[in-house]
Coordinates of C-alpha atoms in Angstrom, one line a residue:
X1072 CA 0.0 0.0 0.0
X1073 CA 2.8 2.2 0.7
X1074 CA 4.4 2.0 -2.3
X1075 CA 1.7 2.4 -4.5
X1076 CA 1.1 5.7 -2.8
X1077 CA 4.7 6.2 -3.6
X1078 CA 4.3 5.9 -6.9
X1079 CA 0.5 7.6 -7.0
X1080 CA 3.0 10.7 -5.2
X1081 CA 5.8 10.3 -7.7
X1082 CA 3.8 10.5 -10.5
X1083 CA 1.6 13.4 -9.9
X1084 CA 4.5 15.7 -8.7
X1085 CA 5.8 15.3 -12.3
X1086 CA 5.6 18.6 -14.4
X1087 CA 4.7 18.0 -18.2
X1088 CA 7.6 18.7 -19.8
X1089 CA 9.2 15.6 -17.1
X1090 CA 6.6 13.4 -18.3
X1091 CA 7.8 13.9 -22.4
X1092 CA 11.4 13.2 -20.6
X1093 CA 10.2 10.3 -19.0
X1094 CA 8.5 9.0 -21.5
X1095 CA 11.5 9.1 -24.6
X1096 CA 14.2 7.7 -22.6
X1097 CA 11.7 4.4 -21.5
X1098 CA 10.8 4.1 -25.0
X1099 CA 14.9 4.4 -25.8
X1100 CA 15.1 1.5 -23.1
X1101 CA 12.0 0.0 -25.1
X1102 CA 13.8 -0.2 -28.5
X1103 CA 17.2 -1.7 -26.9
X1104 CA 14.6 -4.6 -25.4
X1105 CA 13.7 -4.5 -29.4
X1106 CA 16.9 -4.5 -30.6
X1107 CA 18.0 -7.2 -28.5
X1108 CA 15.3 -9.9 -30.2
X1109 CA 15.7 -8.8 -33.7
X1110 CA 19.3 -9.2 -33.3
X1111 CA 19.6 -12.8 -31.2
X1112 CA 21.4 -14.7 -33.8
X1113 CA 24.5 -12.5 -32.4
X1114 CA 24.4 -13.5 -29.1
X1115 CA 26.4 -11.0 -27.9
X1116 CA 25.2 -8.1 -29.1
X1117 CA 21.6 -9.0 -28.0
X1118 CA 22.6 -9.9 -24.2
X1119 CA 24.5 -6.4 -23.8
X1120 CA 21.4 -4.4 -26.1
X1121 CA 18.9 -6.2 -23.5
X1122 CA 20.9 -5.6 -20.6
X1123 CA 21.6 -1.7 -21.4
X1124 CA 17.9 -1.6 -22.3
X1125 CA 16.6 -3.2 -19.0
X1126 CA 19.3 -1.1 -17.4
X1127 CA 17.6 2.1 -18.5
X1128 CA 13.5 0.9 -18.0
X1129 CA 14.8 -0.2 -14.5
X1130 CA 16.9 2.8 -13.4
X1131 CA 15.2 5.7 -14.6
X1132 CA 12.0 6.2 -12.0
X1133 CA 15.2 6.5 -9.7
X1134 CA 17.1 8.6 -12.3
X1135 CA 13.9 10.9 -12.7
X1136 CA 13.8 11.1 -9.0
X1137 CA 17.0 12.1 -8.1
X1138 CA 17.2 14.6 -10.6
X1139 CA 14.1 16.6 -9.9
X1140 CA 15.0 16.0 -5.9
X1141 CA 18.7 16.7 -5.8
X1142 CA 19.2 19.6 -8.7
X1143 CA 15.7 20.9 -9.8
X1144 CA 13.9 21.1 -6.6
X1145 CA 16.6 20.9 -4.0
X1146 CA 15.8 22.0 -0.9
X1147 CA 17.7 23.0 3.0
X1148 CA 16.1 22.5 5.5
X1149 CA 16.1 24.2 9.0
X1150 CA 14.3 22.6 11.9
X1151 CA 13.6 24.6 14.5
X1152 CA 10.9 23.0 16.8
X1153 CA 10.3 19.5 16.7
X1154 CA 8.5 18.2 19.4
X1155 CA 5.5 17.3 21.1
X1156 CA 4.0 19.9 23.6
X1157 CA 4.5 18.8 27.3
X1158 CA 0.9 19.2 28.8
X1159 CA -1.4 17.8 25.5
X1160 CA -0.8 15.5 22.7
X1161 CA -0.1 17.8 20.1
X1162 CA 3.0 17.9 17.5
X1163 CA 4.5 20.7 16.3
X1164 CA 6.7 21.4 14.1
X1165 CA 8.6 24.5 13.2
X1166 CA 10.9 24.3 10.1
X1167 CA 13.0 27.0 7.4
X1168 CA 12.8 25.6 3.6
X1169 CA 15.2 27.3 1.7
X1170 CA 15.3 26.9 -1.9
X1171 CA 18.8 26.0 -3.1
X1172 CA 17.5 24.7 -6.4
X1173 CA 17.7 25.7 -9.8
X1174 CA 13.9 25.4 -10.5
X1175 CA 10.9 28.0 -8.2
X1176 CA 9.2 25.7 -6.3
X1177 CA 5.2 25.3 -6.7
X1178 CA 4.8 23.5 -3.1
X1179 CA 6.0 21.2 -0.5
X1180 CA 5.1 18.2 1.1
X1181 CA 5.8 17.5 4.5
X1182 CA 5.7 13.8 6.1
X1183 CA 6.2 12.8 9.7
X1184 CA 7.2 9.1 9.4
X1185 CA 6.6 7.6 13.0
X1186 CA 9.0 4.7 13.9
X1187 CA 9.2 1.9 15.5
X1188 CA 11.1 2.1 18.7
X1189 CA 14.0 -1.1 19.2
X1190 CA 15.0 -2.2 22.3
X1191 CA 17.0 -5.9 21.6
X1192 CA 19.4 -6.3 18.9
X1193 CA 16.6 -8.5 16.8
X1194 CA 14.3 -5.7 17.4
X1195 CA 16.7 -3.1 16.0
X1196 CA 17.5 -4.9 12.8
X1197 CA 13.3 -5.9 12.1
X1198 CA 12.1 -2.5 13.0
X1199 CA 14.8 -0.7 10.6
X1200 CA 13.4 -3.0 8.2
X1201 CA 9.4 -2.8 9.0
X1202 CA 10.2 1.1 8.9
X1203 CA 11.6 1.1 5.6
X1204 CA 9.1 -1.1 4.0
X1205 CA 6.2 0.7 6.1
X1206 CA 6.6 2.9 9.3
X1207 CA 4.4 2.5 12.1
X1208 CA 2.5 5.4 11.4
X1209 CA 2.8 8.5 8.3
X1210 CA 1.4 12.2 8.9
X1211 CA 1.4 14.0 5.3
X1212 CA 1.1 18.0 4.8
X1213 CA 0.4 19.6 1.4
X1214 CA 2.0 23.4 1.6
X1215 CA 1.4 25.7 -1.4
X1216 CA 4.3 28.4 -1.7
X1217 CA 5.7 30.2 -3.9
X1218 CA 9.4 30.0 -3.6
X1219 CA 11.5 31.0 -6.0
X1220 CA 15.7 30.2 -6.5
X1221 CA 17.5 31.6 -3.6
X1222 CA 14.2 32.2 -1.4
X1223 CA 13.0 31.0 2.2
X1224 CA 10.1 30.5 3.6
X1225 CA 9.0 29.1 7.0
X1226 CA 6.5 26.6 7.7
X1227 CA 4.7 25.3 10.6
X1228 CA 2.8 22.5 11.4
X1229 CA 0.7 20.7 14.2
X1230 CA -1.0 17.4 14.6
X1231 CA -3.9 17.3 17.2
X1232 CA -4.5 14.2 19.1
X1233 CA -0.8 13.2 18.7
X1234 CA -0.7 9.4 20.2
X1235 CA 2.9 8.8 19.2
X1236 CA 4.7 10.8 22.1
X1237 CA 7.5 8.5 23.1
X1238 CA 8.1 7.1 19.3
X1239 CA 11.1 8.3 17.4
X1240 CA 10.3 10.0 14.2
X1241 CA 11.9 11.0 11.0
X1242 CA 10.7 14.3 9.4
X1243 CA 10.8 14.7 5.2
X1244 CA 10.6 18.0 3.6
X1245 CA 10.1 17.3 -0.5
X1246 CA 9.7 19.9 -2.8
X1247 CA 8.3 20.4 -6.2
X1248 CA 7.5 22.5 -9.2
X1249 CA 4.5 23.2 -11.2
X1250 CA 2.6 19.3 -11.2
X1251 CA 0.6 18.2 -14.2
X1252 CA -2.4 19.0 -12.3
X1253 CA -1.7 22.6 -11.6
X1254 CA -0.8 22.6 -15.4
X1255 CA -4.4 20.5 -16.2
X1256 CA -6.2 23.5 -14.1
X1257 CA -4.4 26.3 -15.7
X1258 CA -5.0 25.0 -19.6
X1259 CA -8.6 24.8 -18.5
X1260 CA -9.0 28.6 -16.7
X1261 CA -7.0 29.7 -20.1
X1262 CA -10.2 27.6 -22.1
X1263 CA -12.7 28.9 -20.1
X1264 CA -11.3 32.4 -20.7
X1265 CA -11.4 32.4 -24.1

């Protein structure tokens, strides 16, 4: 379940223009794939033009994320309050996004990832997994800035009701651009205009 929603997320941060990208280098990996059965008599050729082409199909989701993560819409972050207030359950959370990019940034997403706490050496190693496969518990904030290269912005943030006092938690601050649906909404204001 979680990583569907992963990829749901993935997929509808991606800008148009990200999409046309992503969509001629998998058909690139496509026609090595190709390549490599019309070519099978030469067995070389055909494993290494099947191999490069499963290379690129495989890698680039990761490729594509990386690049719109770490160069596009790269982000630091400042955390200034992180906590849960001492006398009722609420989170808070007080945090500086600077954008460090080279691309304005549309909005951010903010998740709390609650973990599992470990107290015997098995329990360390099977909740570091359990957490990376699905953390005990996920909090996710949609904030709508406008931040463009160079600019900072501070956001805050609280959870009512907070049950998860004594757990350890990881906090992920992910940025993006324009999405294909803020693109889908603008082409239709511009219709409805005209």
């Amino acid at each position: 379940m979680q990583l569907l929603h992963s990829i749901v997320t993935f997929i509808t941060t991606l800008s148009l223009l990200e999409i046309v990208v992503y969509i001629i280098i998998f058909t690139v990996g496509a026609c090595f794939v190709l390549l490599a059965f019309l070519v099978f008599r030469y067995k070389t050729l055909a494993i290494l033009s099947f191999i490069v082409g499963l290379a690129i199909i495989i890698l680039l989701p990761f490729g594509m994320r990386y690049f719109m993560q770490e160069r596009l819409y790269k982000v630091e972050t400042t955390i200034s309050k992180d906590s849960v207030l001492q006398y009722v359950n609420t989170y808070f959370l007080d945090a500086k996004v600077s954008n460090v990019g080279i691309e304005n940034i549309n909005y951010c997403d903010v998740g709390i990832h609650i973990l599992r706490p470990s107290s015997t050496q098995f329990g360390f190693y099977k909740g570091k997994v359990l957490d990376f496969l699905r953390p005990l518990a996920i909090f996710n904030e949609r904030f709508n800035m406008d931040l463009k290269v160079g600019e900072s912005e501070n956001i805050t943030l609280q959870l009512n009701n907070f049950r998860y006092r004594d757990f350890p938690r990881k906090v992920y601050v992910q940025c993006h651009g324009v999405n294909i649906q803020g693109q889908l909404k603008e082409v239709k204001q511009k219709v409805k205009g005209l």
